[in-house]
């Protein structure tokens, strides 16, 4: 990039004046603001637009990357975020083999992100070396990446003198680099508070002196530039490195947490609060006085409204002062979830999840370091916060602040004192039929600023979609919805005036009710307001600022809720979502008994928002199964689901005595989540056995002689909550569990475990025989036991077993079938002697099905 000579002279003058650092570490290892000695507590996300797959993703959709930065930083400010990690693949994309800095577009986008973050009051952690291949997962492995990580293996970055020299050279040059948008060298940029010199290095913890020398070499390179930033080194890749970091000249450690694993390939459903009670490894006494940063975290492959606040609680419980989710989805790529399949977070396109991140930021600011609120379920309330995994919600309620994700019934203690309201869903203060986020900021007595975003509806499993920039997974719909606001200082009758560009709406509320579409509005009790007297900014936002894409002009789309099966002695609700801005009062339902030709015709009335539903009485339900389709007229367009004249949705009928199939190998193996995946693949512990003329399909658990028998558990888990709910009230009559299984040799054993929503697990060990057997086990024979937290989180060595929830396991406690969320199949090998003779062979067990039985 070239600049006029006059500009370069100005930059040189600015660079010559070093800005003072904003933070320091006190004698107790606490990061504090220099201005007033307050503790630092910052929350936000990783932002990776400058590099690798995110950089390419923006190109796929033809986005202006700098415009994207502006939009996304506006949304960081809107969510109240004040922290961001910039992780740059500079070791691949903007350096050479010797570590010389290459000034290119990757670096330019990063510079612009720093400048825009500064504009919005967002503070930075800079990680200039990533180590992981910049071409993954969508790029060209053979592309001529210039950086030194293309030439050195990750494992030798900490040991090869040439690789270390390249890293040190690169660190010096990038920190001396002058940002053309701020005129300040990165080493002197006050908005950059921290430098983590390398992302997730390969630790050689067994080489203590070599590890200390390597860490110090990187630190010396940084400090040789005159950089005074607080330095950090990664800990959670291998906790054994802690002593080397403490011995080094680097004061701080970074750690990560992915409690629901990574890359499941599909949406995970269920209550995962038991996974995030604490992060105990960071409570080691030798880490108590060490500054701590959470450089990455997420609850991958989930779309919940409750996990982020619970995770922030755990981070404060170990003293973390800066936490950044990985990785924020840019506004232009979020509809397709491009870049990082297992992560998905955007203010506009994942509303309830984004609102939970707004609340999480407040958790990090408000909770004291090293606070602990017990274990689940007693920690569902902590300070002014509440999380609930069973109704998928979270909230913050104080005298002045009222935040909620996915609605709340908790009333604010003093509605007249409220100054900040934000949420998704309904509350005692705001009723709203849409599902987008909305924000209410008090400007003066009787004057509020309202900001409303469009609805975002997941029309595909966004975690199954891989780099498809033509198929939308989160779809925006912009339409007018009724809203009712009940605030004492507004009253029931107040004026509504559009504020954002192009918004000329003028209306008046009646009993607090009015229609609202996406945009920014001024709400005032008085008929008129002197706009010149209003603040120019609200926090880090302009008063009239509104960044939101237009909803795409897509055709109507129907999303069905199709029950796999239905009890014939209970009413059955059939429901669909009709995704369109033009919602008719009802849509057509055509249903018939399976095996017949005549259709019954009815209507599904609109229930709320986009949902249409009808409950069929039990007496009308066919005993042979149900076939149905729906039709709708949405504006000028008609739609049928399923498409095709003969296509039907189908559900199987269940008689009262029918068993409820929890696991069917023929259809469910692809949905299983496994533990110790690497060992399972290497040793072949789990295999799929297709059906044959004589045998049903089965999941095979192998017990190979080569298995490391010091490993105490291999488990496969399946989410079954939907099936439990579909069975309805009749589930309470369950009496037994039925398993179809066989072993290749006698005396092999497996464990069958049923896991409730609170994590309490009930298990039975089965000793098998050869040939297929049908075990029928009374539920009363299942004993309270350890389940497994699956998917397996990272790091998992300390967070593997599910123990009974607090208050469970007493002498009168029993399994509650209605609360079952997962069924687990486990192999827990006994210590086994070495091979005795050449006749020894591997053994196995095959599981064909698991069902709940009524008798």
PDB file of C-alpha atoms in Angstrom, residues 139-303:
ATOM      1  CA  UNK A 139      -8.406 -23.790   0.439  1.00  0.00           C
ATOM      2  CA  UNK A 140      -5.762 -25.317  -1.794  1.00  0.00           C
ATOM      3  CA  UNK A 141      -3.155 -27.272   0.150  1.00  0.00           C
ATOM      4  CA  UNK A 142      -0.634 -26.835  -2.646  1.00  0.00           C
ATOM      5  CA  UNK A 143      -1.018 -23.074  -2.915  1.00  0.00           C
ATOM      6  CA  UNK A 144       2.274 -21.216  -2.586  1.00  0.00           C
ATOM      7  CA  UNK A 145       1.756 -19.748   0.888  1.00  0.00           C
ATOM      8  CA  UNK A 146       4.892 -17.703   1.612  1.00  0.00           C
ATOM      9  CA  UNK A 147       5.013 -17.924   5.428  1.00  0.00           C
ATOM     10  CA  UNK A 148       7.455 -19.838   7.596  1.00  0.00           C
ATOM     11  CA  UNK A 149       4.805 -22.260   8.928  1.00  0.00           C
ATOM     12  CA  UNK A 150       4.559 -23.637   5.388  1.00  0.00           C
ATOM     13  CA  UNK A 151       8.199 -24.754   5.723  1.00  0.00           C
ATOM     14  CA  UNK A 152       8.441 -25.850   9.370  1.00  0.00           C
ATOM     15  CA  UNK A 153       6.326 -28.489  11.093  1.00  0.00           C
ATOM     16  CA  UNK A 154       4.301 -27.203  14.010  1.00  0.00           C
ATOM     17  CA  UNK A 155       6.118 -29.610  16.316  1.00  0.00           C
ATOM     18  CA  UNK A 156       9.498 -28.000  15.517  1.00  0.00           C
ATOM     19  CA  UNK A 157       8.505 -24.354  15.950  1.00  0.00           C
ATOM     20  CA  UNK A 158       9.685 -24.545  19.562  1.00  0.00           C
ATOM     21  CA  UNK A 159      12.851 -26.559  18.946  1.00  0.00           C
ATOM     22  CA  UNK A 160      14.336 -25.802  15.520  1.00  0.00           C
ATOM     23  CA  UNK A 161      16.710 -22.796  15.756  1.00  0.00           C
ATOM     24  CA  UNK A 162      15.819 -21.658  12.230  1.00  0.00           C
ATOM     25  CA  UNK A 163      12.084 -21.789  13.014  1.00  0.00           C
ATOM     26  CA  UNK A 164      12.587 -19.893  16.278  1.00  0.00           C
ATOM     27  CA  UNK A 165      14.655 -17.272  14.478  1.00  0.00           C
ATOM     28  CA  UNK A 166      11.898 -16.817  11.877  1.00  0.00           C
ATOM     29  CA  UNK A 167       9.265 -16.353  14.579  1.00  0.00           C
ATOM     30  CA  UNK A 168      11.373 -13.808  16.448  1.00  0.00           C
ATOM     31  CA  UNK A 169      12.130 -11.886  13.265  1.00  0.00           C
ATOM     32  CA  UNK A 170       8.449 -11.829  12.324  1.00  0.00           C
ATOM     33  CA  UNK A 171       7.339 -10.708  15.803  1.00  0.00           C
ATOM     34  CA  UNK A 172       9.767  -7.785  15.708  1.00  0.00           C
ATOM     35  CA  UNK A 173       8.656  -6.673  12.276  1.00  0.00           C
ATOM     36  CA  UNK A 174       4.909  -6.936  12.795  1.00  0.00           C
ATOM     37  CA  UNK A 175       5.063  -5.064  16.105  1.00  0.00           C
ATOM     38  CA  UNK A 176       7.139  -2.314  14.480  1.00  0.00           C
ATOM     39  CA  UNK A 177       4.609  -2.148  11.634  1.00  0.00           C
ATOM     40  CA  UNK A 178       2.774   1.185  11.529  1.00  0.00           C
ATOM     41  CA  UNK A 179      -0.985   0.928  11.085  1.00  0.00           C
ATOM     42  CA  UNK A 180      -1.856   3.357   8.281  1.00  0.00           C
ATOM     43  CA  UNK A 181      -5.372   3.893   9.680  1.00  0.00           C
ATOM     44  CA  UNK A 182      -4.181   5.004  13.124  1.00  0.00           C
ATOM     45  CA  UNK A 183      -0.639   6.189  12.382  1.00  0.00           C
ATOM     46  CA  UNK A 184       0.606   4.152  15.338  1.00  0.00           C
ATOM     47  CA  UNK A 185       2.928   1.160  15.367  1.00  0.00           C
ATOM     48  CA  UNK A 186       1.258  -1.975  16.720  1.00  0.00           C
ATOM     49  CA  UNK A 187       3.788  -2.109  19.574  1.00  0.00           C
ATOM     50  CA  UNK A 188       2.538   1.298  20.737  1.00  0.00           C
ATOM     51  CA  UNK A 189      -1.196   0.975  20.003  1.00  0.00           C
ATOM     52  CA  UNK A 190      -2.911   1.537  23.386  1.00  0.00           C
ATOM     53  CA  UNK A 191      -6.033  -0.333  22.272  1.00  0.00           C
ATOM     54  CA  UNK A 192      -3.938  -3.508  22.047  1.00  0.00           C
ATOM     55  CA  UNK A 193      -3.677  -4.462  25.717  1.00  0.00           C
ATOM     56  CA  UNK A 194      -2.189  -7.933  25.376  1.00  0.00           C
ATOM     57  CA  UNK A 195       0.022  -9.946  23.051  1.00  0.00           C
ATOM     58  CA  UNK A 196      -0.215 -13.734  22.886  1.00  0.00           C
ATOM     59  CA  UNK A 197       2.866 -14.439  20.831  1.00  0.00           C
ATOM     60  CA  UNK A 198       1.759 -17.730  19.275  1.00  0.00           C
ATOM     61  CA  UNK A 199      -1.557 -19.556  19.039  1.00  0.00           C
ATOM     62  CA  UNK A 200      -1.719 -23.089  20.463  1.00  0.00           C
ATOM     63  CA  UNK A 201       1.964 -23.997  20.147  1.00  0.00           C
ATOM     64  CA  UNK A 202       3.198 -27.557  20.332  1.00  0.00           C
ATOM     65  CA  UNK A 203       4.397 -27.811  23.936  1.00  0.00           C
ATOM     66  CA  UNK A 204       7.480 -29.814  24.808  1.00  0.00           C
ATOM     67  CA  UNK A 205       6.694 -29.930  28.510  1.00  0.00           C
ATOM     68  CA  UNK A 206       9.141 -32.757  29.097  1.00  0.00           C
ATOM     69  CA  UNK A 207      11.962 -30.379  28.092  1.00  0.00           C
ATOM     70  CA  UNK A 208      11.660 -27.803  30.851  1.00  0.00           C
ATOM     71  CA  UNK A 209      14.763 -25.745  30.124  1.00  0.00           C
ATOM     72  CA  UNK A 210      14.137 -25.820  26.370  1.00  0.00           C
ATOM     73  CA  UNK A 211      10.531 -24.682  26.886  1.00  0.00           C
ATOM     74  CA  UNK A 212      11.594 -21.776  29.093  1.00  0.00           C
ATOM     75  CA  UNK A 213      14.215 -20.760  26.565  1.00  0.00           C
ATOM     76  CA  UNK A 214      11.711 -20.822  23.705  1.00  0.00           C
ATOM     77  CA  UNK A 215       9.090 -18.774  25.563  1.00  0.00           C
ATOM     78  CA  UNK A 216      11.731 -16.258  26.610  1.00  0.00           C
ATOM     79  CA  UNK A 217      13.063 -16.003  23.057  1.00  0.00           C
ATOM     80  CA  UNK A 218       9.615 -14.966  21.789  1.00  0.00           C
ATOM     81  CA  UNK A 219       9.178 -12.558  24.704  1.00  0.00           C
ATOM     82  CA  UNK A 220      12.613 -11.023  24.142  1.00  0.00           C
ATOM     83  CA  UNK A 221      11.759 -10.481  20.490  1.00  0.00           C
ATOM     84  CA  UNK A 222       8.600  -8.593  21.458  1.00  0.00           C
ATOM     85  CA  UNK A 223      10.319  -6.496  24.109  1.00  0.00           C
ATOM     86  CA  UNK A 224      13.267  -5.679  21.872  1.00  0.00           C
ATOM     87  CA  UNK A 225      10.884  -3.456  19.900  1.00  0.00           C
ATOM     88  CA  UNK A 226      10.080  -1.422  22.999  1.00  0.00           C
ATOM     89  CA  UNK A 227       6.634  -3.033  23.248  1.00  0.00           C
ATOM     90  CA  UNK A 228       5.250  -2.801  26.799  1.00  0.00           C
ATOM     91  CA  UNK A 229       2.132  -4.945  26.278  1.00  0.00           C
ATOM     92  CA  UNK A 230       1.298  -7.653  28.817  1.00  0.00           C
ATOM     93  CA  UNK A 231       2.502 -10.924  27.311  1.00  0.00           C
ATOM     94  CA  UNK A 232       0.716 -14.272  27.439  1.00  0.00           C
ATOM     95  CA  UNK A 233       1.551 -17.860  26.543  1.00  0.00           C
ATOM     96  CA  UNK A 234      -0.810 -20.756  25.945  1.00  0.00           C
ATOM     97  CA  UNK A 235      -1.399 -23.189  28.795  1.00  0.00           C
ATOM     98  CA  UNK A 236      -4.350 -25.434  27.932  1.00  0.00           C
ATOM     99  CA  UNK A 237      -2.713 -27.294  25.049  1.00  0.00           C
ATOM    100  CA  UNK A 238      -0.758 -29.124  27.746  1.00  0.00           C
ATOM    101  CA  UNK A 239      -1.178 -28.082  31.385  1.00  0.00           C
ATOM    102  CA  UNK A 240       2.266 -29.505  32.177  1.00  0.00           C
ATOM    103  CA  UNK A 241       3.774 -26.398  30.593  1.00  0.00           C
ATOM    104  CA  UNK A 242       2.596 -24.238  33.538  1.00  0.00           C
ATOM    105  CA  UNK A 243       5.887 -24.429  35.436  1.00  0.00           C
ATOM    106  CA  UNK A 244       7.864 -23.408  32.355  1.00  0.00           C
ATOM    107  CA  UNK A 245       5.601 -20.390  31.776  1.00  0.00           C
ATOM    108  CA  UNK A 246       5.915 -19.335  35.424  1.00  0.00           C
ATOM    109  CA  UNK A 247       9.683 -19.611  35.233  1.00  0.00           C
ATOM    110  CA  UNK A 248       9.803 -17.598  32.017  1.00  0.00           C
ATOM    111  CA  UNK A 249       9.582 -13.839  31.698  1.00  0.00           C
ATOM    112  CA  UNK A 250       5.985 -14.046  30.403  1.00  0.00           C
ATOM    113  CA  UNK A 251       3.531 -13.098  33.158  1.00  0.00           C
ATOM    114  CA  UNK A 252       0.214 -14.460  31.836  1.00  0.00           C
ATOM    115  CA  UNK A 253      -1.429 -17.644  30.580  1.00  0.00           C
ATOM    116  CA  UNK A 254      -4.197 -18.242  28.067  1.00  0.00           C
ATOM    117  CA  UNK A 255      -6.623 -21.140  28.056  1.00  0.00           C
ATOM    118  CA  UNK A 256      -9.570 -22.358  25.989  1.00  0.00           C
ATOM    119  CA  UNK A 257     -12.774 -24.300  26.539  1.00  0.00           C
ATOM    120  CA  UNK A 258     -15.078 -26.187  24.178  1.00  0.00           C
ATOM    121  CA  UNK A 259     -17.290 -28.179  26.561  1.00  0.00           C
ATOM    122  CA  UNK A 260     -19.488 -29.658  23.816  1.00  0.00           C
ATOM    123  CA  UNK A 261     -16.618 -30.794  21.630  1.00  0.00           C
ATOM    124  CA  UNK A 262     -15.936 -29.720  18.065  1.00  0.00           C
ATOM    125  CA  UNK A 263     -17.256 -30.625  14.619  1.00  0.00           C
ATOM    126  CA  UNK A 264     -20.197 -32.861  15.533  1.00  0.00           C
ATOM    127  CA  UNK A 265     -21.580 -32.189  12.056  1.00  0.00           C
ATOM    128  CA  UNK A 266     -25.114 -31.586  13.336  1.00  0.00           C
ATOM    129  CA  UNK A 267     -27.057 -29.576  15.908  1.00  0.00           C
ATOM    130  CA  UNK A 268     -26.667 -30.887  19.459  1.00  0.00           C
ATOM    131  CA  UNK A 269     -29.858 -30.871  21.507  1.00  0.00           C
ATOM    132  CA  UNK A 270     -30.303 -31.223  25.245  1.00  0.00           C
ATOM    133  CA  UNK A 271     -29.293 -29.585  28.511  1.00  0.00           C
ATOM    134  CA  UNK A 272     -25.526 -29.093  28.751  1.00  0.00           C
ATOM    135  CA  UNK A 273     -25.364 -27.049  31.959  1.00  0.00           C
ATOM    136  CA  UNK A 274     -23.843 -29.993  33.803  1.00  0.00           C
ATOM    137  CA  UNK A 275     -20.825 -29.626  31.506  1.00  0.00           C
ATOM    138  CA  UNK A 276     -19.928 -26.110  32.701  1.00  0.00           C
ATOM    139  CA  UNK A 277     -20.110 -26.091  36.489  1.00  0.00           C
ATOM    140  CA  UNK A 278     -16.422 -25.190  36.728  1.00  0.00           C
ATOM    141  CA  UNK A 279     -13.028 -25.215  35.057  1.00  0.00           C
ATOM    142  CA  UNK A 280     -11.096 -26.832  37.874  1.00  0.00           C
ATOM    143  CA  UNK A 281      -7.596 -27.149  36.271  1.00  0.00           C
ATOM    144  CA  UNK A 282      -7.210 -23.368  36.458  1.00  0.00           C
ATOM    145  CA  UNK A 283      -7.672 -23.477  40.253  1.00  0.00           C
ATOM    146  CA  UNK A 284      -4.187 -24.891  40.757  1.00  0.00           C
ATOM    147  CA  UNK A 285      -2.488 -22.919  43.583  1.00  0.00           C
ATOM    148  CA  UNK A 286       0.492 -22.064  41.371  1.00  0.00           C
ATOM    149  CA  UNK A 287      -1.850 -20.280  38.942  1.00  0.00           C
ATOM    150  CA  UNK A 288      -3.711 -18.203  41.506  1.00  0.00           C
ATOM    151  CA  UNK A 289      -1.549 -15.098  41.090  1.00  0.00           C
ATOM    152  CA  UNK A 290      -1.157 -15.407  37.299  1.00  0.00           C
ATOM    153  CA  UNK A 291      -3.074 -13.155  34.856  1.00  0.00           C
ATOM    154  CA  UNK A 292      -5.513 -15.291  32.846  1.00  0.00           C
ATOM    155  CA  UNK A 293      -7.113 -14.884  29.435  1.00  0.00           C
ATOM    156  CA  UNK A 294      -9.656 -17.135  27.723  1.00  0.00           C
ATOM    157  CA  UNK A 295      -8.425 -16.805  24.156  1.00  0.00           C
ATOM    158  CA  UNK A 296     -11.127 -19.089  22.697  1.00  0.00           C
ATOM    159  CA  UNK A 297     -14.371 -20.582  23.953  1.00  0.00           C
ATOM    160  CA  UNK A 298     -17.682 -21.755  22.589  1.00  0.00           C
ATOM    161  CA  UNK A 299     -20.390 -24.363  23.077  1.00  0.00           C
ATOM    162  CA  UNK A 300     -19.900 -25.728  19.549  1.00  0.00           C
ATOM    163  CA  UNK A 301     -22.770 -27.176  17.514  1.00  0.00           C
ATOM    164  CA  UNK A 302     -25.384 -25.758  19.897  1.00  0.00           C
ATOM    165  CA  UNK A 303     -27.853 -22.929  19.385  1.00  0.00           C
TER     166      UNK A 303
END
